[in-house]
Amino acid sequence: MSDHRQAAVRDRRAETTSPGRRGVRRAGAQTPPASAPPTEPMSPRKASKGRGRGPRRLGVGAWASIAATGLLVLGTLGGYKVYRDALGGVETLDLSGKLGNNRPAPVKGALNVLIVGSDTREGDNHKYGQEWTASDGKRTDTIILMHIAPDRDKATFVSFPRDSMVDMPACTSETGQQVAARTEMINAAYNEGGITCTITTLEALTDIHIDHFVEVDFTGFKNIVNALGGIRVCLTKPVDDKDSKLTLPAGWHLLAGEKALGYVRLRNYGDGSDIGRIKRQQVFLSQVVKKATSSELLTDPAKMVNFINTAAKSVRMDEELARDTGTLLKIGQSAQKLTASGVKLITVPWGPHPDDPNRVAWVQPYANQLFAAIKNDTEVTPPPDPKAKPAVKREQVRLQVFNGTDTPGRAKQVADELADQGFVVTHVGNARPATGNVPTTTVRYAKKDADEGASYGDAVAARLSGDKRAPVPGKVKPLTTEKYVPTVAPPPTADGKAPDGPIIQLIIGADWPGVRALPKIPDALTDKVVDSKTNPCT
């Protein structure tokens, strides 16, 4: 091997080496706590730039998501033959027996797809960097979880910075080899074990069941963007970057082919950080979604067929997704309801790693709140029933929360969680009898409120995890009670009036299931979202 080739391999392997392997203690690898939402916690030039990264560094970008977008709109063609013609030649991987048994439970309704950009140098990709041997493995700079809501009218793309230090569990590689558990940068899972270890790692970190995966490389990305007719981007200053092979003046540009690839690979621009590059990729993807879901594409069968055929030839996916006609066709058909405004892109909340400012740690509790929101987005909205009464909104419910267990402070904790979701909590207190813990959690309403109590209680029961509990008539007398003081002042009601409906009681029992997270991006993170309203020039 030549000196030049050896240097390239050393550089690549250094990018997936954990701080623990470079003499940094692993004890601090877990996410540091945070009392405020993550903003820009470290120097932009230090954030995720890493060490020892020379000009051979090639960012993959968000093109895998573009391929997934093409598959989403597949069903708008409406033809089984077109579907089979497009998907018949897709490269697939059978995941059977390679993901283990200790996985998060799958949920009905929603769909979670892992999207990765592979920078393999095989085939037509060899011109984008040094050629690697099979023993060098694969590398990814792009790891995205695409969550499609049960109603198929919304999609959330969560990006995971490749320099995130995580606890990588033991896993089985694509080739069936066992990979030991360790603390590593998250992209090491893909480098060392391929897509199967990446799925296992992300499921362990997020507790979200991943249903399918889609993988695409450099050449596939170019082909898909070309099939869309290019994507408009805005540059706030000129670019002249040899690494990404991109030279453009400031202003708006319609990019396709090599220039589009150069843009999503671009690193030496703006603050020069990996996080900044991720944000540009998210803006690029938002423009892709806007174009892929536009009437210009959806109403032109010839353009659509070309786009779908190109996307299908440019990706690798799990065998189940490619061969399950019903699943993929339903996704595509339902994508007719997915508009650009329904797509949100966000990076997992991050901060500087406590042991290494060139590495990233996920900021808690915000990262887990984001994962919980996705995990709990499982309910399909039923069609409207003109004969049914309007559903009771959370803001209309006055609620008392009483602790029937010996766990101190639980009533206040639960009250805070439900108040954050919009319930008007009025009192908290203790309802544990001298004989011991109340065995069962119940939602109660006064017998005199039989006409409305059940519907108001249903609004509370719907926000508890596990099987839905039926509200029961008859309130209990707590042993102690005090007025609830919210930790955060609640927003004013829409009409400025306090609710006057039945008062509902929540009695926390020994089987307390927890509060179900709302299926939306937490309010503390909404300013980090990229969507169709984001100005590309910023």
mmCIF file of N, CA, C and O in Angstrom, residues 90-99 172-176 195-196 199 213 316-323:
data_model
loop_
_atom_site.group_PDB
_atom_site.id
_atom_site.type_symbol
_atom_site.label_atom_id
_atom_site.label_comp_id
_atom_site.label_asym_id
_atom_site.label_seq_id
_atom_site.Cartn_x
_atom_site.Cartn_y
_atom_site.Cartn_z
ATOM 1 N N VAL A 90 -34.091 -3.366 -6.802
ATOM 2 C CA VAL A 90 -33.487 -2.718 -5.644
ATOM 3 C C VAL A 90 -32.587 -3.696 -4.889
ATOM 4 O O VAL A 90 -32.938 -4.855 -4.680
ATOM 5 N N GLU A 91 -31.425 -3.224 -4.494
ATOM 6 C CA GLU A 91 -30.538 -4.033 -3.658
ATOM 7 C C GLU A 91 -31.115 -4.113 -2.254
ATOM 8 O O GLU A 91 -31.532 -3.101 -1.685
ATOM 9 N N THR A 92 -31.163 -5.306 -1.679
ATOM 10 C CA THR A 92 -31.797 -5.478 -0.373
ATOM 11 C C THR A 92 -30.873 -6.224 0.586
ATOM 12 O O THR A 92 -29.880 -6.838 0.187
ATOM 13 N N LEU A 93 -31.236 -6.166 1.868
ATOM 14 C CA LEU A 93 -30.539 -6.902 2.920
ATOM 15 C C LEU A 93 -31.583 -7.544 3.812
ATOM 16 O O LEU A 93 -32.513 -6.872 4.275
ATOM 17 N N ASP A 94 -31.437 -8.832 4.049
ATOM 18 C CA ASP A 94 -32.345 -9.557 4.940
ATOM 19 C C ASP A 94 -31.871 -9.348 6.374
ATOM 20 O O ASP A 94 -30.763 -9.744 6.745
ATOM 21 N N LEU A 95 -32.715 -8.728 7.197
ATOM 22 C CA LEU A 95 -32.352 -8.430 8.586
ATOM 23 C C LEU A 95 -32.722 -9.558 9.545
ATOM 24 O O LEU A 95 -32.462 -9.439 10.742
ATOM 25 N N SER A 96 -33.314 -10.604 9.056
ATOM 26 C CA SER A 96 -33.792 -11.687 9.922
ATOM 27 C C SER A 96 -32.668 -12.234 10.795
ATOM 28 O O SER A 96 -31.595 -12.600 10.307
ATOM 29 N N GLY A 97 -32.922 -12.273 12.106
ATOM 30 C CA GLY A 97 -31.983 -12.865 13.038
ATOM 31 C C GLY A 97 -30.760 -12.038 13.344
ATOM 32 O O GLY A 97 -29.874 -12.503 14.063
ATOM 33 N N LYS A 98 -30.667 -10.813 12.822
ATOM 34 C CA LYS A 98 -29.466 -10.003 13.014
ATOM 35 C C LYS A 98 -29.660 -8.829 13.974
ATOM 36 O O LYS A 98 -28.714 -8.093 14.243
ATOM 37 N N LEU A 99 -30.878 -8.640 14.470
ATOM 38 C CA LEU A 99 -31.147 -7.501 15.350
ATOM 39 C C LEU A 99 -31.419 -7.918 16.789
ATOM 40 O O LEU A 99 -31.678 -7.068 17.636
ATOM 41 N N THR A 172 -24.785 -7.630 16.158
ATOM 42 C CA THR A 172 -24.403 -8.551 15.097
ATOM 43 C C THR A 172 -24.259 -7.774 13.806
ATOM 44 O O THR A 172 -25.178 -7.061 13.398
ATOM 45 N N SER A 173 -23.109 -7.894 13.152
ATOM 46 C CA SER A 173 -22.862 -7.145 11.924
ATOM 47 C C SER A 173 -23.678 -7.708 10.766
ATOM 48 O O SER A 173 -24.302 -8.769 10.875
ATOM 49 N N GLU A 174 -23.656 -6.996 9.644
ATOM 50 C CA GLU A 174 -24.372 -7.452 8.459
ATOM 51 C C GLU A 174 -23.908 -8.834 8.020
ATOM 52 O O GLU A 174 -24.687 -9.624 7.476
ATOM 53 N N THR A 175 -22.636 -9.138 8.240
ATOM 54 C CA THR A 175 -22.081 -10.419 7.810
ATOM 55 C C THR A 175 -22.196 -11.504 8.873
ATOM 56 O O THR A 175 -21.682 -12.610 8.707
ATOM 57 N N GLY A 176 -22.866 -11.181 10.006
ATOM 58 C CA GLY A 176 -23.071 -12.177 11.053
ATOM 59 C C GLY A 176 -22.004 -12.214 12.118
ATOM 60 O O GLY A 176 -22.061 -13.047 13.027
ATOM 61 N N ILE A 195 -25.340 -1.655 8.753
ATOM 62 C CA ILE A 195 -26.667 -1.139 9.081
ATOM 63 C C ILE A 195 -27.282 -1.862 10.273
ATOM 64 O O ILE A 195 -28.030 -1.274 11.060
ATOM 65 N N THR A 196 -26.956 -3.156 10.457
ATOM 66 C CA THR A 196 -27.567 -3.892 11.565
ATOM 67 C C THR A 196 -27.100 -3.365 12.912
ATOM 68 O O THR A 196 -27.900 -3.189 13.833
ATOM 69 N N ILE A 199 -28.768 0.046 13.539
ATOM 70 C CA ILE A 199 -30.149 -0.086 14.027
ATOM 71 C C ILE A 199 -30.154 -0.487 15.494
ATOM 72 O O ILE A 199 -30.875 0.100 16.316
ATOM 73 N N PHE A 213 -35.002 0.357 6.853
ATOM 74 C CA PHE A 213 -33.880 1.249 6.582
ATOM 75 C C PHE A 213 -33.778 1.515 5.086
ATOM 76 O O PHE A 213 -34.219 0.718 4.249
ATOM 77 N N ARG A 316 -30.306 1.085 -1.248
ATOM 78 C CA ARG A 316 -30.394 -0.258 -0.703
ATOM 79 C C ARG A 316 -31.366 -0.177 0.457
ATOM 80 O O ARG A 316 -31.402 0.819 1.189
ATOM 81 N N MET A 317 -32.182 -1.204 0.643
ATOM 82 C CA MET A 317 -33.155 -1.185 1.736
ATOM 83 C C MET A 317 -33.336 -2.594 2.282
ATOM 84 O O MET A 317 -32.799 -3.564 1.726
ATOM 85 N N ASP A 318 -34.061 -2.701 3.386
ATOM 86 C CA ASP A 318 -34.291 -4.026 3.945
ATOM 87 C C ASP A 318 -35.243 -4.803 3.048
ATOM 88 O O ASP A 318 -36.117 -4.237 2.382
ATOM 89 N N GLU A 319 -35.064 -6.079 3.043
ATOM 90 C CA GLU A 319 -35.823 -6.950 2.145
ATOM 91 C C GLU A 319 -37.316 -6.854 2.400
ATOM 92 O O GLU A 319 -38.136 -6.879 1.471
ATOM 93 N N GLU A 320 -37.699 -6.745 3.661
ATOM 94 C CA GLU A 320 -39.119 -6.676 3.987
ATOM 95 C C GLU A 320 -39.777 -5.458 3.352
ATOM 96 O O GLU A 320 -40.883 -5.543 2.813
ATOM 97 N N LEU A 321 -39.109 -4.321 3.411
ATOM 98 C CA LEU A 321 -39.680 -3.105 2.837
ATOM 99 C C LEU A 321 -39.785 -3.204 1.322
ATOM 100 O O LEU A 321 -40.791 -2.808 0.724
ATOM 101 N N ALA A 322 -38.749 -3.725 0.686
ATOM 102 C CA ALA A 322 -38.742 -3.798 -0.772
ATOM 103 C C ALA A 322 -39.732 -4.823 -1.298
ATOM 104 O O ALA A 322 -40.322 -4.637 -2.369
ATOM 105 N N ARG A 323 -39.913 -5.920 -0.566
ATOM 106 C CA ARG A 323 -40.761 -7.001 -1.059
ATOM 107 C C ARG A 323 -42.196 -6.928 -0.570
ATOM 108 O O ARG A 323 -43.066 -7.599 -1.112
#
